[in-house]
Coordinates of C-alpha atoms in Angstrom, one line a residue:
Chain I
X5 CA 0.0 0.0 0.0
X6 CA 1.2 3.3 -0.7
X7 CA 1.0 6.1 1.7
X8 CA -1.6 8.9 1.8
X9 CA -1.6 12.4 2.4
X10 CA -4.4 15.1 2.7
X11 CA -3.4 17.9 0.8
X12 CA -7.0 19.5 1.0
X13 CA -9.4 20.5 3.9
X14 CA -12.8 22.3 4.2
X15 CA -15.7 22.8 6.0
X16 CA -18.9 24.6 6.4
X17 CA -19.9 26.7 9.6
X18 CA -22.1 24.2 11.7
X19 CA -25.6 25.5 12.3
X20 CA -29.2 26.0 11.2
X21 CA -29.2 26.8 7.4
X22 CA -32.5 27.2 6.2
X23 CA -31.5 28.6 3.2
X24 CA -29.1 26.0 1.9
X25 CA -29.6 22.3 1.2
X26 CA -27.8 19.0 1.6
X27 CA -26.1 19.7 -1.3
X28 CA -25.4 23.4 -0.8
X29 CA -23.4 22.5 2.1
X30 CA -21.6 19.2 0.4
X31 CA -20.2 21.1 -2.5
X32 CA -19.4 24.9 0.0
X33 CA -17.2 21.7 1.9
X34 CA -15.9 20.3 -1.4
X35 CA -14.8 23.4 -3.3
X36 CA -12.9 24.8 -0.2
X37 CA -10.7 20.9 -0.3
X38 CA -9.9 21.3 -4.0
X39 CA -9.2 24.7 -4.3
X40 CA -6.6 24.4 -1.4
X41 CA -4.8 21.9 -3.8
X42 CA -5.5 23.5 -6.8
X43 CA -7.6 20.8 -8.5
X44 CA -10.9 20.6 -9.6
X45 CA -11.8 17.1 -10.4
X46 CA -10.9 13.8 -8.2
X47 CA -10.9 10.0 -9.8
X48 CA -13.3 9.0 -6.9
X49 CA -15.5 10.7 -4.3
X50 CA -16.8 9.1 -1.1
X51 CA -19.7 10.7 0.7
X52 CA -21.0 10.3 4.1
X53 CA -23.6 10.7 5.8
X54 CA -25.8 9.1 9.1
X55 CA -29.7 10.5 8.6
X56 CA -30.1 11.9 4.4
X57 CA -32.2 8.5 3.6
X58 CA -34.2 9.4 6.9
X59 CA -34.6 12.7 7.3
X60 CA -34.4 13.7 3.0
X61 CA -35.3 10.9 2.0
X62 CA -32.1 11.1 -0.1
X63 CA -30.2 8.2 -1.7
X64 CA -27.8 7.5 -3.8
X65 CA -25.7 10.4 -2.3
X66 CA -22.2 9.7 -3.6
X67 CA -23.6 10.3 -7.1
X68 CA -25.3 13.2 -6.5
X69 CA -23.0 15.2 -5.2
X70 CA -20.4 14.3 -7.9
X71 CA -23.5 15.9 -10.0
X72 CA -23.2 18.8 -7.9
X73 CA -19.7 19.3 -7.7
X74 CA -19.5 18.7 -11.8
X75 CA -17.5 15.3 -11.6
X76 CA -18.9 13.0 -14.1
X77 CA -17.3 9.5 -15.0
X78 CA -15.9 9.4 -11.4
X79 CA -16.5 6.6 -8.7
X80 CA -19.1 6.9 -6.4
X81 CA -19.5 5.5 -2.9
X82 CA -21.8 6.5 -0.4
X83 CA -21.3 5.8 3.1
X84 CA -23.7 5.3 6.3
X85 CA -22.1 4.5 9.8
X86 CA -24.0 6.9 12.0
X87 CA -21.8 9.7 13.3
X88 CA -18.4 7.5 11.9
X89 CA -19.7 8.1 8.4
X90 CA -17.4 10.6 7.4
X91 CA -14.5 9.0 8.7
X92 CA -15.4 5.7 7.1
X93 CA -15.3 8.1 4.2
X94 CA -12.1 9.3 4.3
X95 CA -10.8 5.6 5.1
X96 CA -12.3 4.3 1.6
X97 CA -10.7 6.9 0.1
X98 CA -7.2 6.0 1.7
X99 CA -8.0 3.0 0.6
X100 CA -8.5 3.6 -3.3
X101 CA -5.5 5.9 -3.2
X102 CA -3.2 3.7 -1.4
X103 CA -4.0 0.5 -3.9
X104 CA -3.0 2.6 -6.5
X105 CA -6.1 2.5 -8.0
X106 CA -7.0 5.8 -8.0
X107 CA -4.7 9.0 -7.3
X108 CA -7.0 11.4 -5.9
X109 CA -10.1 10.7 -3.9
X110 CA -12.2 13.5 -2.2
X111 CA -13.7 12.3 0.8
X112 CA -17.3 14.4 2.4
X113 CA -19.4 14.4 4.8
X114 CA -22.6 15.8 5.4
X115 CA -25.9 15.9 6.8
X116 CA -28.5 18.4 7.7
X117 CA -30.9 17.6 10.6
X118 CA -32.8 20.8 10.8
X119 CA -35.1 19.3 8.3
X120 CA -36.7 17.5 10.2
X121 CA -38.5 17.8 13.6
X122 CA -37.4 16.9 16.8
X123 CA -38.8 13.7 17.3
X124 CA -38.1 12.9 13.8
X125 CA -34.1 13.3 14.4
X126 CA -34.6 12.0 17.7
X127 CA -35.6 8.8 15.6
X128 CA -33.4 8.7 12.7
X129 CA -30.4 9.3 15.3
X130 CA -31.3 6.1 16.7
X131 CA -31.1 4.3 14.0
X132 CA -27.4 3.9 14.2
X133 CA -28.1 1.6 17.0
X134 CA -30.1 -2.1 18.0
X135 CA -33.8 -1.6 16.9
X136 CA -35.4 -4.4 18.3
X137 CA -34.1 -4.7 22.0
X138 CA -33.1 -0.8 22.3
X139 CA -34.8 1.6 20.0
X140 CA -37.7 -0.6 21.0
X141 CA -38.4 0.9 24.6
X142 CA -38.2 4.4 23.4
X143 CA -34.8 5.2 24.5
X144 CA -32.6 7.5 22.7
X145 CA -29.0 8.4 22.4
X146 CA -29.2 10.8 25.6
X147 CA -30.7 8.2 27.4
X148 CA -27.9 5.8 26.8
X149 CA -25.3 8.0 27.9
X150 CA -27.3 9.0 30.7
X151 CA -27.0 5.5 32.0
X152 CA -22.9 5.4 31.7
X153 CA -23.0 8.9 33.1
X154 CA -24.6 7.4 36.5
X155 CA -22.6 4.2 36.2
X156 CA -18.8 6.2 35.3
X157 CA -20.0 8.2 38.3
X158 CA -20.1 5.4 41.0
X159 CA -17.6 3.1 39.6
X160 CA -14.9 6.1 40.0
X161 CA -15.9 8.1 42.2
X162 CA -15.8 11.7 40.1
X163 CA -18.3 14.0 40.8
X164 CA -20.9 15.6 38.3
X165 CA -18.7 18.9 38.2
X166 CA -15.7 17.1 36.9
X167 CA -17.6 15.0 34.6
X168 CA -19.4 18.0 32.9
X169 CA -15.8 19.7 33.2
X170 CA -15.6 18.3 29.7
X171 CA -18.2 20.4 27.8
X172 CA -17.1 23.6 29.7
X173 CA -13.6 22.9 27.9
X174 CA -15.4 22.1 24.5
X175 CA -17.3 25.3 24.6
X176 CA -13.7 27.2 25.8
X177 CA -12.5 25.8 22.7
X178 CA -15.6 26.9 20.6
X179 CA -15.6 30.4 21.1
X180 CA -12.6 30.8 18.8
X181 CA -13.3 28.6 16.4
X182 CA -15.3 31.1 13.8
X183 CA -17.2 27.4 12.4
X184 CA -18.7 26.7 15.8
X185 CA -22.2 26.4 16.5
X186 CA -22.0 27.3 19.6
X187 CA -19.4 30.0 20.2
X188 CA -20.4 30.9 24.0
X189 CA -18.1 29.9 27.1
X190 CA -19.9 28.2 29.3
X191 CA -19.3 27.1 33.6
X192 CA -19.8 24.2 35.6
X193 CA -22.0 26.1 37.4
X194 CA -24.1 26.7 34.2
X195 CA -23.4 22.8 33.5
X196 CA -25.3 22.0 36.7
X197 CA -28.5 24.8 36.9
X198 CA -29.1 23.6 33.0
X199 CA -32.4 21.1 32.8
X200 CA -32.0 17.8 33.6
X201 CA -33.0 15.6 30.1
X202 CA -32.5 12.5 30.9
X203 CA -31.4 11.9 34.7
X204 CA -28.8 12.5 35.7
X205 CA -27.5 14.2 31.8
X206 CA -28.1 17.5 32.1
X207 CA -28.6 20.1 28.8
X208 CA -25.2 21.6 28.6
X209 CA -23.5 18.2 29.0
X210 CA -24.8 16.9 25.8
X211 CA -24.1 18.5 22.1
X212 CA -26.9 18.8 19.6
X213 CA -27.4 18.4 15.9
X214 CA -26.2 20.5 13.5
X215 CA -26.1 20.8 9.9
X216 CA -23.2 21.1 8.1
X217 CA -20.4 19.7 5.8
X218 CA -16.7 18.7 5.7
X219 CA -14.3 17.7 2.9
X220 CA -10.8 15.8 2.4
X221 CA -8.9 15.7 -0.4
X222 CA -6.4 12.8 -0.4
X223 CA -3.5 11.3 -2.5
X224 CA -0.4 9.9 -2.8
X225 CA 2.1 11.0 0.1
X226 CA 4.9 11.1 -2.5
X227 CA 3.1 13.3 -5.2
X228 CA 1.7 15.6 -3.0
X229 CA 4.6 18.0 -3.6
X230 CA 2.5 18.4 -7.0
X231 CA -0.3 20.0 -5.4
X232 CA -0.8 23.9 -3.3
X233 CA -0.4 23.7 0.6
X234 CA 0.9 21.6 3.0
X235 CA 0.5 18.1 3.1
X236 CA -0.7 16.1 6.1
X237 CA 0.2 12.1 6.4
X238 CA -2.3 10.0 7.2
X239 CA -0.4 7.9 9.3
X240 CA -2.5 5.3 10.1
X241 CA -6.8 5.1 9.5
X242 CA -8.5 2.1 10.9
X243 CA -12.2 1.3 12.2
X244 CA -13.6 -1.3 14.5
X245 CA -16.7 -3.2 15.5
X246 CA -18.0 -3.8 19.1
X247 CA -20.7 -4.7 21.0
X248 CA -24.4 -3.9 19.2
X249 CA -26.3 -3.7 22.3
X250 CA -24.9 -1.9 24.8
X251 CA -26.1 -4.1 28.0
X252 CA -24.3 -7.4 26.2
X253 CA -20.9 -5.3 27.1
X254 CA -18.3 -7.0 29.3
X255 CA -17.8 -3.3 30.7
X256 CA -20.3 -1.2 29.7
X257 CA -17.8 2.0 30.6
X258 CA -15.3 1.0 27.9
X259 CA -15.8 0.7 24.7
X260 CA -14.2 -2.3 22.8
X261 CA -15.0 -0.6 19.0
X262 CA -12.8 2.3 20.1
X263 CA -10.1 0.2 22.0
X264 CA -9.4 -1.8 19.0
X265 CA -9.8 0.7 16.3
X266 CA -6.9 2.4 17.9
X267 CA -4.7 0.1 18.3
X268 CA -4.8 -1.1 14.8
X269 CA -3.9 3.0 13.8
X270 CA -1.3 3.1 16.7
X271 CA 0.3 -0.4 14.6
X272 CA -0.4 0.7 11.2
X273 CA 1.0 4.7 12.0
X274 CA 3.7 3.3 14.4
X275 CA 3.2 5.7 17.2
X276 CA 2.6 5.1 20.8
X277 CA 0.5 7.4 23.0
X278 CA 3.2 9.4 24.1
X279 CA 3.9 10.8 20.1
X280 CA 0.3 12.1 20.5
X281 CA 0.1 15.9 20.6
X282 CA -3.7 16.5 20.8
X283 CA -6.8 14.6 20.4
X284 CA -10.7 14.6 18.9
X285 CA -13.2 12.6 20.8
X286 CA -16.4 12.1 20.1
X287 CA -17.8 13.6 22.9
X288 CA -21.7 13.5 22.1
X289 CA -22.1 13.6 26.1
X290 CA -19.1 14.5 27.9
X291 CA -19.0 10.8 29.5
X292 CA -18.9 9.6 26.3
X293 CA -15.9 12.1 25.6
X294 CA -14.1 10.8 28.7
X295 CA -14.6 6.7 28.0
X296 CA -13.2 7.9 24.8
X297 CA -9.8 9.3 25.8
X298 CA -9.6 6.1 28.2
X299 CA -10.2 3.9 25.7
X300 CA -7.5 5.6 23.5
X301 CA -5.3 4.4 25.9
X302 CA -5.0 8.7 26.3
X303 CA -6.3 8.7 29.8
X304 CA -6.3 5.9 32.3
X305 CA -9.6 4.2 33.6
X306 CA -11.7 6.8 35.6
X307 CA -9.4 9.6 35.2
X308 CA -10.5 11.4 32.2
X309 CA -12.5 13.4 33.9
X310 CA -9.3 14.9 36.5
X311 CA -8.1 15.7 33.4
X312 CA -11.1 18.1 32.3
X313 CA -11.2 19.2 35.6
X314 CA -7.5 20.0 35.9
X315 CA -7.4 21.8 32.8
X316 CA -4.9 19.4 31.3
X317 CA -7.3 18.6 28.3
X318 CA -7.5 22.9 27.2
X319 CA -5.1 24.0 24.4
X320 CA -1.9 24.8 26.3
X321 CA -2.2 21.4 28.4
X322 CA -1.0 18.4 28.5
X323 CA -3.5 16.5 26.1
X324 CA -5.1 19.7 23.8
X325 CA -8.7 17.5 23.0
X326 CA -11.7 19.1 21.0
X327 CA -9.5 21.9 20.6
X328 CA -12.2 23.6 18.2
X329 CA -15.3 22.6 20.3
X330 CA -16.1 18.9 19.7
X331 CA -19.0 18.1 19.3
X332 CA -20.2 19.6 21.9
X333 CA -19.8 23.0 21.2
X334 CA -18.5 23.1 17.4
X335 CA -21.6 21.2 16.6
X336 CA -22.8 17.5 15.9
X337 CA -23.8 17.4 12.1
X338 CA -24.3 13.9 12.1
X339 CA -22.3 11.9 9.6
X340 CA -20.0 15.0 8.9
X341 CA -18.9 15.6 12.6
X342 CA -16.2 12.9 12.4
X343 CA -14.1 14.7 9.1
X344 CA -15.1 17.7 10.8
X345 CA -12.4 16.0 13.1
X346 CA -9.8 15.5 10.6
X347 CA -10.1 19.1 9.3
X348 CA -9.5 20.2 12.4
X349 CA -6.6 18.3 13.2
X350 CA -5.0 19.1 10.0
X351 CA -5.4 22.8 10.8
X352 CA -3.2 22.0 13.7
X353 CA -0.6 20.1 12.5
X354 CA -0.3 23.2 9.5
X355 CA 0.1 25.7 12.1
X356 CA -3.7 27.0 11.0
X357 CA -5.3 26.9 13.7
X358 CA -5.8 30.5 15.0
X359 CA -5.9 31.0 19.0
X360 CA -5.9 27.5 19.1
X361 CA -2.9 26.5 18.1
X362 CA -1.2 23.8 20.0
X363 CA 2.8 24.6 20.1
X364 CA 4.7 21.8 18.0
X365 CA 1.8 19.6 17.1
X366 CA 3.0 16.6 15.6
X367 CA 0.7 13.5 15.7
X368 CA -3.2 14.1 16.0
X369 CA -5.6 11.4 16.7
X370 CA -9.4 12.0 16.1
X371 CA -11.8 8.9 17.6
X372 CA -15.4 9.0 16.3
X373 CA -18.2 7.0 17.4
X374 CA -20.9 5.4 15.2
X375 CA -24.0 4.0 16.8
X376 CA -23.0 5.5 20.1
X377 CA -20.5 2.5 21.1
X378 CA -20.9 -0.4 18.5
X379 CA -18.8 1.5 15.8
X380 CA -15.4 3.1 15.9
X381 CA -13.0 5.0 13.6
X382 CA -9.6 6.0 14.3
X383 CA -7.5 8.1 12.2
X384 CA -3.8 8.9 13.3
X385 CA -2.6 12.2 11.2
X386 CA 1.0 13.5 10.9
X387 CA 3.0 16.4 10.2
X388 CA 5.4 15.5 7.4
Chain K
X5 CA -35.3 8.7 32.6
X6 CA -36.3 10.1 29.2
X7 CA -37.4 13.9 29.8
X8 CA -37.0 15.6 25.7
X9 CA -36.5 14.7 22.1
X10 CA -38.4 11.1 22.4
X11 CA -37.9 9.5 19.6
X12 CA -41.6 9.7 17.3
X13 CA -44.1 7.5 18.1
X14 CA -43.1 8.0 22.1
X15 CA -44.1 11.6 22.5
X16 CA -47.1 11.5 24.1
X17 CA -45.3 9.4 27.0
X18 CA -42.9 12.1 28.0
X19 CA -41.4 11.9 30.6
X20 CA -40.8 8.1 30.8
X21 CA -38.2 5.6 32.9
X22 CA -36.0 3.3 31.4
X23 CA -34.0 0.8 33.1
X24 CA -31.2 -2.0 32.9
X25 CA -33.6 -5.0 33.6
X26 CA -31.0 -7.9 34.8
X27 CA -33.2 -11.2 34.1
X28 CA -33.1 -14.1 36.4
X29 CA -30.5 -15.7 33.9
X30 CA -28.0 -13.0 34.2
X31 CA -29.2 -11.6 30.8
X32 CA -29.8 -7.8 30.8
X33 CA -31.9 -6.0 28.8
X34 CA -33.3 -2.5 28.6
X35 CA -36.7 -2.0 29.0
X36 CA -39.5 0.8 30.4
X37 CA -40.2 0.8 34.3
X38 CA -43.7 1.1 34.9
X39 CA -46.5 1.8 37.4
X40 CA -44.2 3.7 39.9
X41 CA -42.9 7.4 40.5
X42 CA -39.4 8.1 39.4
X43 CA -38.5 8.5 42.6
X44 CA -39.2 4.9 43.8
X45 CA -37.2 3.3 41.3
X46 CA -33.9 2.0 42.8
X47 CA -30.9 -0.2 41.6
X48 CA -31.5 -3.7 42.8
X49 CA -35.1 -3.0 42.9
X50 CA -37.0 -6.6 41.8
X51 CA -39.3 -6.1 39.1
X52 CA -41.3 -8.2 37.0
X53 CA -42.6 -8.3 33.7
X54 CA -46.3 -6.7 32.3
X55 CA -47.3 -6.6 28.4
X56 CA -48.1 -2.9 28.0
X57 CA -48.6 -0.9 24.5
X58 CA -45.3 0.0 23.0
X59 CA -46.8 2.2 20.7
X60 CA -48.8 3.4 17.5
X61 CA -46.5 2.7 15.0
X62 CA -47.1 5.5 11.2
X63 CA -49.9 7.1 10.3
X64 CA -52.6 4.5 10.2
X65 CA -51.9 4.1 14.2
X66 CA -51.3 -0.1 14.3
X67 CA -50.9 -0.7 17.7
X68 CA -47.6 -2.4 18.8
X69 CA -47.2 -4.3 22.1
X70 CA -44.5 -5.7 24.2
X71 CA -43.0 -6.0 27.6
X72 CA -42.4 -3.6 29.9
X73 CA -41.0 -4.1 34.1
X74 CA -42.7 -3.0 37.3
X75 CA -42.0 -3.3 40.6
X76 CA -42.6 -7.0 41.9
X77 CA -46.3 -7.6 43.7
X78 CA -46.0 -8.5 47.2
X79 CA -46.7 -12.4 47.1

């Protein structure tokens, strides 16, 4: 396999865009990736995305949106893996380019929830996990994590302040990130007056969905001299399955998708945790956010949450994480929230990342979740 | 317990409890805890299992039913 590079990132700001449509916000994305490289057409384009067949009743999105972005003759894919579609995404089209196959791939994601009504998302989040056992009793995702919430609670003995010191550093993060949804700082006091939604989760501990778009333009690591801007390595992409239901788990507070996603990118990038200069979690709930950097192997058990609490995951500690809001705070558009990641990352490691910037980044790891727990994609990146 | 965003086609039974049900076989499953306040409901708490409406599944309203957990009757 040959090695990859991105040599093209873009996104859309995350929010409520009533005036622009699925496809508005794939090709804003696309065009910002291939105009950083100079290059308007790509031998293959991936697209991913968790709810468009449920909440657009869109198909068939890979071809589409080569419609849209005026690629004809190209090969489509189109991806679904709940929130780890876009990084799925960007895998495939590591993939093709790394075979040989094909020497630039363009991978998107995108979704755009504010179609649809509450209960409607509510729904067509859920379908990213077990319909017949779970879905069935009317839970949904908040409820889930409202369970490991209470449970990552007792079993380590944190309190809800330093759990929910997780969001407050998302939204720290947020407010400079100008493609935020949600740009305002926010306290652990505010954490713990918002409404409870599903005991003992309260509002500001959970992000919301979004709409918006992110693209990645990939090829070979040794041609991408031939294109504008700085190229970033992928060092190593892989993605894991785990358990489906989420009572089945040996541990219910640590996810095996994530655990073994990583480690295959740790083997294939050759790094160990201590080359890692900054992480993205998927931090749907800030418990989730936490199992995450334990599961990484970024935190041990039961202590992510010292770490929000201690300031060691803000830009300028030891582990910069969400360092442009998560999801939390940046925004959840669904199957675009885990490139959203990888753009992010790559800002970093260029040195673009405004009053963000983490000194000397080197190695960034972005973690996304699909189905809540069952799904997990790893990317490794690396400064060349 | 579930207090916003239900998923459709559980709306109307806002706000509702949902528990880790651990079945006599060490299986656990998730499942609605009915026929007591939030407030009652405790870890370890034994319940057993009623058929109750799930819900009223699209637009022509078919009724779907399934189990559901209370607390355990005094014997």
């Amino acid at each position: 396999m040959r090695k990859t590079a991105i040599i093209g990132v873009g996104c859309t700001k995350v929010g409520e865009f009533w005036d622009k449509s699925l496809r508005d916000l794939a090709v804003e994305a696309s065009w910002k990736a291939l105009d950083q490289a100079g290059v308007s057409k790509v031998d293959a384009l991936y697209v991913g995305s968790a709810l468009c067949q449920l909440v657009q009743n869109q198909g068939n999105l890979g071809a589409l949106i080569a419609d849209s972005l005026s690629l004809y003759g190209v090969e489509v894919l189109s991806v679904e893996a709940s929130d780890a579609s876009g990084a799925l995404a960007l895998h495939e089209a590591c993939r093709a380019v790394g075979s040989g196959e094909v020497n630039l791939a363009l991978a998107v994601g995108v979704d755009k929830p504010s179609d649809a009504s509450s209960a409607d998302a509510s729904k067509a989040l859920m379908a990213g996990v077990e319909q017949e056992y779970l879905a069935y009793t009317g839970v949904n995702v908040r409820g889930l994590a409202a369970f490991l919430h209470r449970l990552y609670r007792e079993r380590f003995k944190v309190s809800h302040e330093e759990v929910a010191a997780m969001a407050v550093n998302s939204h720290l993060h947020a407010s400079n990130n100008p493609y935020a949804q949600y740009r305002n700082r926010i306290t652990v006091e505010q954490v713990m007056k918002s409404p409870v939604i599903a005991d003992p989760l309260r509002l500001l501990e959970v992000s919301s969905l979004g709409d918006g778009a992110a693209a990645v333009l990939v090829c070979p690591l040794e041609e991408a001299g031939k294109y504008a801007g700085t190229p970033i390595e992928v060092a190593g992409a892989a993605s894991a399955s785990g358990d489906f239901i989420l009572t089945e788990a040996e541990d219910m507070l640590s996810f095996k998708a994530t655990r073994l996603a990583a480690e295959k990118a740790y083997r294939r990038a050759g790094i160990t945790i201590k080359d890692v200069s900054l992480a993205e979690v998927h931090d749907c709930a800030d418990v989730i956010g936490l199992i995450s950097l334990e599961d990484l192997g970024l935190a041990e058990r039961g202590e992510a949450a010292g770490m929000a609490a201690s300031g060691k995951l803000a830009v300028g500690g030891s582990l910069p994480t969400n360092t442009m809001g998560g999801l939390k705070a940046r925004g959840n558009p669904g199957g675009a929230t885990s490139l959203y990641q990888i753009v992010e990352i790559c800002w970093q490691l260029k040195g673009e990342a405004g009053a963000n910037q983490v000194s000397n980044a080197k190695v960034g790891v972005a973690q996304s979740l699909g189905g809540l727990y069952s799904l997990a994609a790893v990317t490794v990146l690396r400064r060349v | 317990m579930i207090r916003e965003s239900p998923p459709r086609g559980y709306e109307l039974q806002v706000p509702y409890i949902i528990g880790i049900v651990e079945l006599g076989e060490g299986v656990k499953i998730l499942s609605q805890i009915v026929d007591v306040f939030p407030e009652e409901v405790r870890v370890g708490m034994p319940v057993e299992m009623v058929f109750r409406k799930i819900r009223e599944a699209g637009v022509e309203g078919i009724i779907e039913y399934g189990y559901k957990f209370r607390p355990r009757m005094a014997k």
